[in-house]
Amino acid sequence: AGGSGKWSRFAVFARPAPALGVFAVALALLAYGTLESRRLEIGDIGTGAPELRANSRYNIDNAAITHQYNIGVDVLSVIVETTGFDDACLHYPVMSAIEKFEMNMRGVAGVQSVTSVASQGKVFIAAFNEGNPRWAALPRSSEGLTQGSNAFDPDNGMNTANCKAIQVLIYTQNHEGTTIAHIVDEIKRFAAENPTPNVAFRLAGGNVGVMAATNEAVGDAEVAMLLSIFGAIALLCAVTFRSWRAVLCIIVPLTLVSILCNAVMARLGIGLKVATLPVITLGVGVGVDYGIYLYERLQHDIRHGATLPDAFADAMRQRGTAALFTAVTMFIGVGTWAFSALKFQVDMGVLLAFMFLVNLFGAVFLLPALAAWLGVERAERRVSRAPQPAS
């Protein structure tokens, strides 16, 4: 009886006046979540492998390599495609375009170093002339470029036969989402502003190239995924409860918690990527259960003559313990991931624990407040009084 009495106290949130207080808190959280979520970045955040902690052996070694050498473990490969040449590496316009691109990328923030057949060819040409640095330049004739032909050997891995495809390797200081996006934008800008006949700069290879493509796909998929999950939930709720009020009472708390989840990700320095993108969807899919359980009982009691506060009190008495047990069990279960040695598992555990627990609060506090101001009681009474079709 004592437990039932405690659950009955939540009926106060189904009254119009106390519901205003719930709305005030919800609006404050919405404002904070919206502002904070703007800081959410797409892609990895930090240096090293994001799946590991900063003090892991791999990330420590990665930092040492990056700081002590001009190359690192993060590389973006730009493919220069040539057409209409017998041997493109022996044509000055092609090599000049690659050299200009290489020099331009060296000045881009986030780039550690750049190498290509153009820079390697200049080294070989200087070596053929007693190492004189004045000869470290690209001759304008095919005969002059032949001196650097050792740099154009396909066995070096920098180009294919006859230089139909040529690699430009861009080593980056890190693989953060903002760094990758900036470098890719600079590559596209250079290619657009410096067209060369029969020469095309193509993106992209290397681990950073894969990350760049992945980040673009994640950015495009985020809105579509959220619209899909919320649209599916709204449709199923409308079919189940046959009420737009029910849809709002269930969807609005989920939306608020989803925005807050983005804010938590931004605050904790967790980037939006393939690994974290499904977290919000999973949290919404699990969290919607709380609202459905409570609203189904609330609707049933109102149609049988109960007032909204009494109906919600009864819903909490019958479903509150089960909902709380489910939320706490999942919260503790995934919360233990916070002690994992894998940073990826820590991030997933924190986000899932947040979604599983806070979605319960949204259903318990915001759902009855919305029901009080959306006229759920009047609407459900009209439905219960409507003549039923003869069976």
Tab-separated table of C-alpha atoms in Angstrom:
chain	number	residue	atom	x	y	z
A	1	ALA	CA	0.000	0.000	0.000
A	2	GLY	CA	2.883	2.302	0.840
A	3	GLY	CA	4.417	1.776	-2.579
A	4	SER	CA	1.089	2.421	-4.284
A	5	GLY	CA	0.695	5.630	-2.314
A	6	LYS	CA	4.085	6.882	-3.431
A	7	TRP	CA	3.257	6.234	-7.068
A	8	SER	CA	-0.087	8.025	-6.634
A	9	ARG	CA	1.738	11.238	-5.796
A	10	PHE	CA	2.780	11.543	-9.430
A	11	ALA	CA	-0.859	12.271	-10.274
A	12	VAL	CA	-0.188	15.909	-9.410
A	13	PHE	CA	1.653	16.330	-12.727
A	14	ALA	CA	-1.584	15.524	-14.558
A	15	ARG	CA	-3.157	18.756	-13.253
A	16	PRO	CA	-2.889	21.974	-15.324
A	17	ALA	CA	-1.198	24.185	-12.706
A	18	PRO	CA	1.653	21.822	-11.701
A	19	ALA	CA	2.039	20.914	-15.365
A	20	LEU	CA	3.187	24.478	-16.048
A	21	GLY	CA	6.153	23.884	-13.763
A	22	VAL	CA	7.008	20.755	-15.728
A	23	PHE	CA	6.803	22.745	-18.973
A	24	ALA	CA	9.111	25.422	-17.553
A	25	VAL	CA	11.746	22.838	-16.656
A	26	ALA	CA	11.304	21.104	-20.018
A	27	LEU	CA	11.722	24.381	-21.917
A	28	ALA	CA	14.852	25.205	-19.928
A	29	LEU	CA	16.303	21.781	-20.723
A	30	LEU	CA	15.290	22.186	-24.364
A	31	ALA	CA	17.051	25.548	-24.604
A	32	TYR	CA	20.196	24.182	-22.971
A	33	GLY	CA	20.150	21.028	-25.073
A	34	THR	CA	19.662	22.952	-28.312
A	35	LEU	CA	22.534	25.342	-27.603
A	36	GLU	CA	24.883	22.641	-26.358
A	37	SER	CA	24.082	20.217	-29.180
A	38	ARG	CA	25.277	22.799	-31.712
A	39	ARG	CA	28.791	21.973	-30.497
A	40	LEU	CA	28.352	18.338	-31.493
A	41	GLU	CA	30.952	17.409	-34.094
A	42	ILE	CA	30.714	14.777	-36.791
A	43	GLY	CA	33.586	12.298	-36.726
A	44	ASP	CA	36.261	11.489	-34.185
A	45	ILE	CA	37.382	13.897	-31.481
A	46	GLY	CA	40.931	13.811	-30.132
A	47	THR	CA	44.086	12.135	-31.372
A	48	GLY	CA	44.916	8.474	-31.674
A	49	ALA	CA	42.442	5.635	-31.885
A	50	PRO	CA	39.105	6.833	-30.486
A	51	GLU	CA	38.236	3.273	-29.453
A	52	LEU	CA	41.070	3.343	-26.897
A	53	ARG	CA	41.741	5.529	-23.872
A	54	ALA	CA	44.235	8.381	-24.168
A	55	ASN	CA	46.729	6.579	-21.898
A	56	SER	CA	46.677	3.344	-23.915
A	57	ARG	CA	50.002	2.136	-25.315
A	58	TYR	CA	48.845	2.555	-28.908
A	59	ASN	CA	47.742	6.168	-28.448
A	60	ILE	CA	50.923	7.057	-26.558
A	61	ASP	CA	53.041	5.611	-29.375
A	62	ASN	CA	50.882	7.344	-31.971
A	63	ALA	CA	51.416	10.710	-30.260
A	64	ALA	CA	55.186	10.121	-30.153
A	65	ILE	CA	55.335	9.301	-33.870
A	66	THR	CA	53.219	12.313	-34.825
A	67	HIS	CA	55.279	14.762	-32.761
A	68	GLN	CA	58.732	13.446	-33.678
A	69	TYR	CA	58.340	12.707	-37.390
A	70	ASN	CA	56.887	14.451	-40.424
A	71	ILE	CA	54.674	11.483	-41.172
A	72	GLY	CA	52.075	9.846	-38.986
A	73	VAL	CA	49.576	7.039	-38.954
A	74	ASP	CA	46.798	9.158	-40.480
A	75	VAL	CA	47.063	9.610	-44.232
A	76	LEU	CA	44.728	10.859	-46.928
A	77	SER	CA	45.481	9.806	-50.477
A	78	VAL	CA	44.374	12.035	-53.347
A	79	ILE	CA	44.365	10.276	-56.719
A	80	VAL	CA	45.395	12.378	-59.714
A	81	GLU	CA	43.857	10.873	-62.853
A	82	THR	CA	45.412	11.729	-66.212
A	83	THR	CA	44.084	11.095	-69.713
A	84	GLY	CA	45.579	11.518	-73.182
A	85	PHE	CA	49.265	11.140	-72.192
A	86	ASP	CA	51.735	8.401	-73.138
A	87	ASP	CA	53.553	8.969	-69.848
A	88	ALA	CA	51.959	11.729	-67.794
A	89	CYS	CA	54.898	11.993	-65.381
A	90	LEU	CA	57.080	13.245	-68.246
A	91	HIS	CA	54.717	16.111	-69.089
A	92	TYR	CA	55.442	19.363	-67.307
A	93	PRO	CA	51.803	20.636	-67.065
A	94	VAL	CA	50.841	17.473	-65.179
A	95	MET	CA	53.803	17.582	-62.810
A	96	SER	CA	53.389	21.323	-62.312
A	97	ALA	CA	49.738	20.869	-61.313
A	98	ILE	CA	50.727	18.184	-58.803
A	99	GLU	CA	53.527	20.366	-57.432
A	100	LYS	CA	51.180	23.336	-56.978
A	101	PHE	CA	48.649	21.113	-55.245
A	102	GLU	CA	51.314	19.695	-52.949
A	103	MET	CA	52.611	23.146	-52.003
A	104	ASN	CA	49.083	24.402	-51.398
A	105	MET	CA	48.201	21.493	-49.104
A	106	ARG	CA	51.363	21.952	-47.041
A	107	GLY	CA	49.978	25.279	-45.883
A	108	VAL	CA	46.604	23.898	-44.818
A	109	ALA	CA	45.929	23.723	-41.086
A	110	GLY	CA	45.909	20.142	-39.849
A	111	VAL	CA	48.333	18.836	-42.486
A	112	GLN	CA	51.545	17.295	-41.149
A	113	SER	CA	53.332	16.733	-44.456
A	114	VAL	CA	52.675	16.007	-48.138
A	115	THR	CA	54.560	13.843	-50.604
A	116	SER	CA	54.088	13.053	-54.287
A	117	VAL	CA	56.020	12.076	-57.405
A	118	ALA	CA	56.629	15.774	-58.055
A	119	SER	CA	58.599	16.348	-54.848
A	120	GLN	CA	60.339	12.978	-55.120
A	121	GLY	CA	61.232	13.675	-58.741
A	122	LYS	CA	62.923	16.942	-57.751
A	123	VAL	CA	65.065	15.061	-55.232
A	124	PHE	CA	66.226	12.590	-57.895
A	125	ILE	CA	66.946	15.361	-60.386
A	126	ALA	CA	69.077	17.193	-57.815
A	127	ALA	CA	70.863	13.927	-56.997
A	128	PHE	CA	71.809	13.486	-60.666
A	129	ASN	CA	73.441	16.920	-60.499
A	130	GLU	CA	75.810	16.342	-57.573
A	131	GLY	CA	73.072	17.023	-55.058
A	132	ASN	CA	72.967	20.720	-55.908
A	133	PRO	CA	69.713	22.085	-54.392
A	134	ARG	CA	69.426	24.561	-57.267
A	135	TRP	CA	68.571	21.616	-59.503
A	136	ALA	CA	65.708	20.538	-57.225
A	137	ALA	CA	63.101	21.835	-59.642
A	138	LEU	CA	60.853	20.482	-62.353
A	139	PRO	CA	62.292	20.925	-65.872
A	140	ARG	CA	59.811	22.084	-68.476
A	141	SER	CA	60.836	19.437	-71.004
A	142	SER	CA	60.185	15.714	-71.083
A	143	GLU	CA	63.924	15.096	-71.491
A	144	GLY	CA	64.663	17.015	-68.320
A	145	LEU	CA	61.966	15.212	-66.371
A	146	THR	CA	63.480	11.898	-67.443
A	147	GLN	CA	66.285	12.494	-64.931
A	148	GLY	CA	63.737	11.968	-62.167
A	149	SER	CA	62.202	8.888	-63.752
A	150	ASN	CA	63.274	6.681	-60.840
A	151	ALA	CA	60.668	8.517	-58.765
A	152	PHE	CA	58.011	7.570	-61.303
A	153	ASP	CA	58.603	3.813	-61.032
A	154	PRO	CA	55.254	2.069	-60.354
A	155	ASP	CA	57.082	-0.254	-57.943
A	156	ASN	CA	57.377	2.703	-55.561
A	157	GLY	CA	53.619	2.595	-55.082
A	158	MET	CA	53.068	6.254	-55.923
A	159	ASN	CA	51.684	5.803	-59.437
A	160	THR	CA	50.471	3.250	-61.950
A	161	ALA	CA	52.131	2.389	-65.249
A	162	ASN	CA	52.473	5.438	-67.524
A	163	CYS	CA	51.219	7.549	-64.597
A	164	LYS	CA	47.572	7.080	-65.476
A	165	ALA	CA	46.853	7.435	-61.765
A	166	ILE	CA	49.174	9.239	-59.352
A	167	GLN	CA	48.972	9.334	-55.572
A	168	VAL	CA	49.470	12.441	-53.470
A	169	LEU	CA	49.878	11.382	-49.837
A	170	ILE	CA	48.708	13.913	-47.254
A	171	TYR	CA	49.701	13.049	-43.679
A	172	THR	CA	47.423	14.724	-41.154
A	173	GLN	CA	48.123	15.774	-37.574
A	174	ASN	CA	45.031	13.922	-36.363
A	175	HIS	CA	41.809	12.458	-37.682
A	176	GLU	CA	39.309	14.696	-35.919
A	177	GLY	CA	36.131	15.324	-37.853
A	178	THR	CA	36.737	19.068	-38.109
A	179	THR	CA	40.308	18.566	-39.321
A	180	ILE	CA	39.263	16.100	-42.008
A	181	ALA	CA	36.375	18.275	-43.180
A	182	HIS	CA	38.666	21.321	-43.464
A	183	ILE	CA	41.306	19.432	-45.456
A	184	VAL	CA	38.726	17.924	-47.810
A	185	ASP	CA	37.171	21.353	-48.372
A	186	GLU	CA	40.607	22.773	-49.249
A	187	ILE	CA	41.239	19.939	-51.712
A	188	LYS	CA	37.911	20.550	-53.423
A	189	ARG	CA	38.543	24.298	-53.499
A	190	PHE	CA	41.971	23.882	-55.098
A	191	ALA	CA	40.632	21.475	-57.721
A	192	ALA	CA	37.833	23.898	-58.597
A	193	GLU	CA	40.075	26.979	-58.769
A	194	ASN	CA	42.993	25.367	-60.631
A	195	PRO	CA	41.644	23.285	-63.518
A	196	THR	CA	44.267	21.528	-65.648
A	197	PRO	CA	43.373	19.934	-69.005
A	198	ASN	CA	43.226	16.128	-68.844
A	199	VAL	CA	44.060	16.146	-65.118
A	200	ALA	CA	41.517	15.437	-62.360
A	201	PHE	CA	41.980	15.316	-58.585
A	202	ARG	CA	39.904	12.517	-57.065
A	203	LEU	CA	39.051	11.919	-53.416
A	204	ALA	CA	40.162	9.853	-51.564
A	205	GLY	CA	42.106	6.901	-50.213
A	206	GLY	CA	43.924	6.081	-46.998
A	207	ASN	CA	42.377	5.754	-43.570
A	208	VAL	CA	41.579	9.473	-43.469
A	209	GLY	CA	39.907	9.243	-46.870
A	210	VAL	CA	37.665	6.477	-45.587
A	211	MET	CA	36.873	8.557	-42.500
A	212	ALA	CA	36.015	11.563	-44.670
A	213	ALA	CA	33.543	9.531	-46.721
A	214	THR	CA	32.102	7.969	-43.567
A	215	ASN	CA	31.654	11.332	-41.864
A	216	GLU	CA	29.823	12.727	-44.884
A	217	ALA	CA	27.529	9.699	-44.920
A	218	VAL	CA	26.853	10.032	-41.189
A	219	GLY	CA	26.031	13.715	-41.546
A	220	ASP	CA	23.577	12.949	-44.341
A	221	ALA	CA	22.043	9.975	-42.531
A	222	GLU	CA	21.479	11.590	-39.127
A	223	VAL	CA	18.360	13.569	-40.002
A	224	ALA	CA	16.947	10.799	-42.205
A	225	MET	CA	17.427	8.212	-39.460
A	226	LEU	CA	15.769	10.348	-36.795
A	227	LEU	CA	12.865	11.218	-39.081
A	228	SER	CA	12.428	7.543	-39.888
A	229	ILE	CA	12.363	6.347	-36.279
A	230	PHE	CA	10.120	9.160	-35.050
A	231	GLY	CA	7.865	8.828	-38.083
A	232	ALA	CA	7.489	5.098	-37.519
A	233	ILE	CA	6.727	5.597	-33.825
A	234	ALA	CA	4.211	8.358	-34.564
A	235	LEU	CA	2.462	6.217	-37.176
A	236	LEU	CA	2.240	3.158	-34.936
A	237	CYS	CA	1.043	5.227	-31.968
A	238	ALA	CA	-1.618	6.857	-34.142
A	239	VAL	CA	-2.799	3.460	-35.355
A	240	THR	CA	-2.756	1.985	-31.848
A	241	PHE	CA	-4.376	4.804	-29.874
A	242	ARG	CA	-6.253	6.535	-32.733
A	243	SER	CA	-5.447	9.939	-31.262
A	244	TRP	CA	-3.064	12.705	-32.277
A	245	ARG	CA	-2.938	13.700	-28.622
A	246	ALA	CA	-1.510	10.313	-27.748
A	247	VAL	CA	1.128	10.738	-30.441
A	248	LEU	CA	2.249	14.082	-28.997
A	249	CYS	CA	2.231	12.818	-25.410
A	250	ILE	CA	4.571	9.998	-26.382
A	251	ILE	CA	6.735	11.685	-29.035
A	252	VAL	CA	7.493	15.017	-27.320
A	253	PRO	CA	9.344	13.505	-24.320
A	254	LEU	CA	11.351	11.294	-26.675
A	255	THR	CA	12.312	14.289	-28.792
A	256	LEU	CA	13.456	16.270	-25.763
A	257	VAL	CA	15.602	13.406	-24.493
A	258	SER	CA	17.128	12.922	-27.956
A	259	ILE	CA	18.182	16.579	-28.039
A	260	LEU	CA	19.629	16.245	-24.538
A	261	CYS	CA	21.553	13.164	-25.664
A	262	ASN	CA	23.227	15.244	-28.384
A	263	ALA	CA	24.070	17.828	-25.732
A	264	VAL	CA	25.626	15.141	-23.531
A	265	MET	CA	27.706	13.927	-26.474
A	266	ALA	CA	28.963	17.449	-27.112
A	267	ARG	CA	29.709	18.021	-23.419
A	268	LEU	CA	31.620	14.732	-23.047
A	269	GLY	CA	33.551	15.166	-26.282
A	270	ILE	CA	31.906	12.252	-28.084
A	271	GLY	CA	31.678	12.717	-31.836
A	272	LEU	CA	28.794	11.659	-34.041
A	273	LYS	CA	30.007	8.732	-36.141
A	274	VAL	CA	28.992	5.284	-37.310
A	275	ALA	CA	29.478	3.819	-33.834
A	276	THR	CA	27.441	6.457	-31.973
A	277	LEU	CA	24.788	7.301	-34.570
A	278	PRO	CA	22.558	4.314	-33.663
A	279	VAL	CA	22.638	5.167	-29.943
A	280	ILE	CA	19.878	7.778	-30.145
A	281	THR	CA	17.766	5.503	-32.326
A	282	LEU	CA	18.246	2.605	-29.929
A	283	GLY	CA	17.467	4.824	-26.946
A	284	VAL	CA	14.302	6.097	-28.608
A	285	GLY	CA	13.224	2.591	-29.564
A	286	VAL	CA	13.599	1.362	-25.997
A	287	GLY	CA	12.434	4.561	-24.297
A	288	VAL	CA	9.137	4.709	-26.164
A	289	ASP	CA	7.988	1.668	-24.200
A	290	TYR	CA	7.593	3.698	-21.002
A	291	GLY	CA	5.236	6.172	-22.628
A	292	ILE	CA	3.206	3.455	-24.338
A	293	TYR	CA	2.787	1.460	-21.119
A	294	LEU	CA	1.605	4.475	-19.141
A	295	TYR	CA	-0.615	6.000	-21.824
A	296	GLU	CA	-2.364	2.700	-22.562
A	297	ARG	CA	-3.422	2.337	-18.928
A	298	LEU	CA	-4.290	6.034	-18.658
A	299	GLN	CA	-6.523	5.821	-21.736
A	300	HIS	CA	-8.240	2.689	-20.449
A	301	ASP	CA	-9.117	4.250	-17.079
A	302	ILE	CA	-10.405	7.522	-18.557
A	303	ARG	CA	-12.702	5.629	-20.912
A	304	HIS	CA	-14.076	3.833	-17.859
A	305	GLY	CA	-14.943	7.056	-16.023
A	306	ALA	CA	-11.765	8.071	-14.167
A	307	THR	CA	-10.403	11.618	-14.196
A	308	LEU	CA	-7.008	12.268	-15.760
A	309	PRO	CA	-5.145	12.579	-12.409
A	310	ASP	CA	-6.785	9.427	-11.071
A	311	ALA	CA	-6.114	7.582	-14.312
A	312	PHE	CA	-2.441	8.531	-14.266
A	313	ALA	CA	-2.175	7.597	-10.594
A	314	ASP	CA	-3.598	4.182	-11.410
A	315	ALA	CA	-1.229	3.852	-14.371
A	316	MET	CA	1.731	4.580	-12.099
A	317	ARG	CA	0.499	2.129	-9.473
A	318	GLN	CA	0.159	-0.641	-12.028
A	319	ARG	CA	3.032	0.144	-14.398
A	320	GLY	CA	5.370	2.422	-12.434
A	321	THR	CA	7.279	-0.278	-10.582
A	322	ALA	CA	7.778	-2.334	-13.743
A	323	ALA	CA	8.916	0.726	-15.720
A	324	LEU	CA	11.339	1.807	-12.982
A	325	PHE	CA	12.715	-1.708	-12.609
A	326	THR	CA	13.265	-1.961	-16.362
A	327	ALA	CA	14.951	1.444	-16.571
A	328	VAL	CA	17.221	0.903	-13.569
A	329	THR	CA	18.163	-2.607	-14.678
A	330	MET	CA	19.203	-1.424	-18.141
A	331	PHE	CA	20.862	1.681	-16.669
A	332	ILE	CA	23.031	-0.387	-14.338
A	333	GLY	CA	23.700	-3.015	-16.991
A	334	VAL	CA	25.122	-0.650	-19.590
A	335	GLY	CA	26.472	1.718	-16.920
A	336	THR	CA	29.091	-0.866	-15.977
A	337	TRP	CA	30.635	-0.283	-19.406
A	338	ALA	CA	31.981	2.987	-18.016
A	339	PHE	CA	34.736	0.950	-16.339
A	340	SER	CA	35.845	-0.718	-19.564
A	341	ALA	CA	39.372	-0.319	-20.899
A	342	LEU	CA	37.884	0.480	-24.313
A	343	LYS	CA	36.973	4.144	-24.720
A	344	PHE	CA	34.402	3.193	-27.354
A	345	GLN	CA	32.580	0.955	-24.882
A	346	VAL	CA	32.720	3.670	-22.223
A	347	ASP	CA	31.077	6.191	-24.547
A	348	MET	CA	28.375	3.751	-25.589
A	349	GLY	CA	27.666	2.811	-21.983
A	350	VAL	CA	27.305	6.411	-20.837
A	351	LEU	CA	25.003	7.381	-23.707
A	352	LEU	CA	22.791	4.306	-23.468
A	353	ALA	CA	22.520	4.608	-19.685
A	354	PHE	CA	21.477	8.237	-20.104
A	355	MET	CA	18.848	7.414	-22.720
A	356	PHE	CA	17.397	4.442	-20.843
A	357	LEU	CA	16.950	6.343	-17.574
A	358	VAL	CA	16.047	9.854	-18.729
A	359	ASN	CA	13.391	8.549	-21.119
A	360	LEU	CA	11.608	7.181	-18.038
A	361	PHE	CA	11.646	10.632	-16.448
A	362	GLY	CA	10.198	12.101	-19.633
A	363	ALA	CA	7.324	9.627	-19.586
A	364	VAL	CA	6.626	10.086	-15.865
A	365	PHE	CA	6.748	13.891	-15.739
A	366	LEU	CA	6.181	15.330	-19.216
A	367	LEU	CA	3.594	12.863	-20.538
A	368	PRO	CA	0.910	13.640	-17.895
A	369	ALA	CA	1.621	17.374	-18.161
A	370	LEU	CA	1.023	17.267	-21.906
A	371	ALA	CA	-2.106	15.184	-21.402
A	372	ALA	CA	-3.477	17.789	-18.989
A	373	TRP	CA	-3.107	20.657	-21.472
A	374	LEU	CA	-3.975	18.777	-24.664
A	375	GLY	CA	-7.422	17.861	-23.397
A	376	VAL	CA	-6.840	14.116	-23.346
A	377	GLU	CA	-9.538	13.555	-20.713
A	378	ARG	CA	-12.255	15.328	-22.728
A	379	ALA	CA	-11.224	13.625	-25.959
A	380	GLU	CA	-11.199	10.140	-24.448
A	381	ARG	CA	-14.577	10.697	-22.789
A	382	ARG	CA	-16.079	11.643	-26.156
A	383	VAL	CA	-14.713	8.427	-27.598
A	384	SER	CA	-16.145	6.353	-24.749
A	385	ARG	CA	-19.582	7.984	-25.166
A	386	ALA	CA	-19.667	7.523	-28.922
A	387	PRO	CA	-22.041	4.763	-30.068
A	388	GLN	CA	-20.174	1.541	-30.788
A	389	PRO	CA	-20.876	-0.261	-34.080
A	390	ALA	CA	-23.044	-3.337	-33.750
A	391	SER	CA	-21.117	-6.573	-33.824
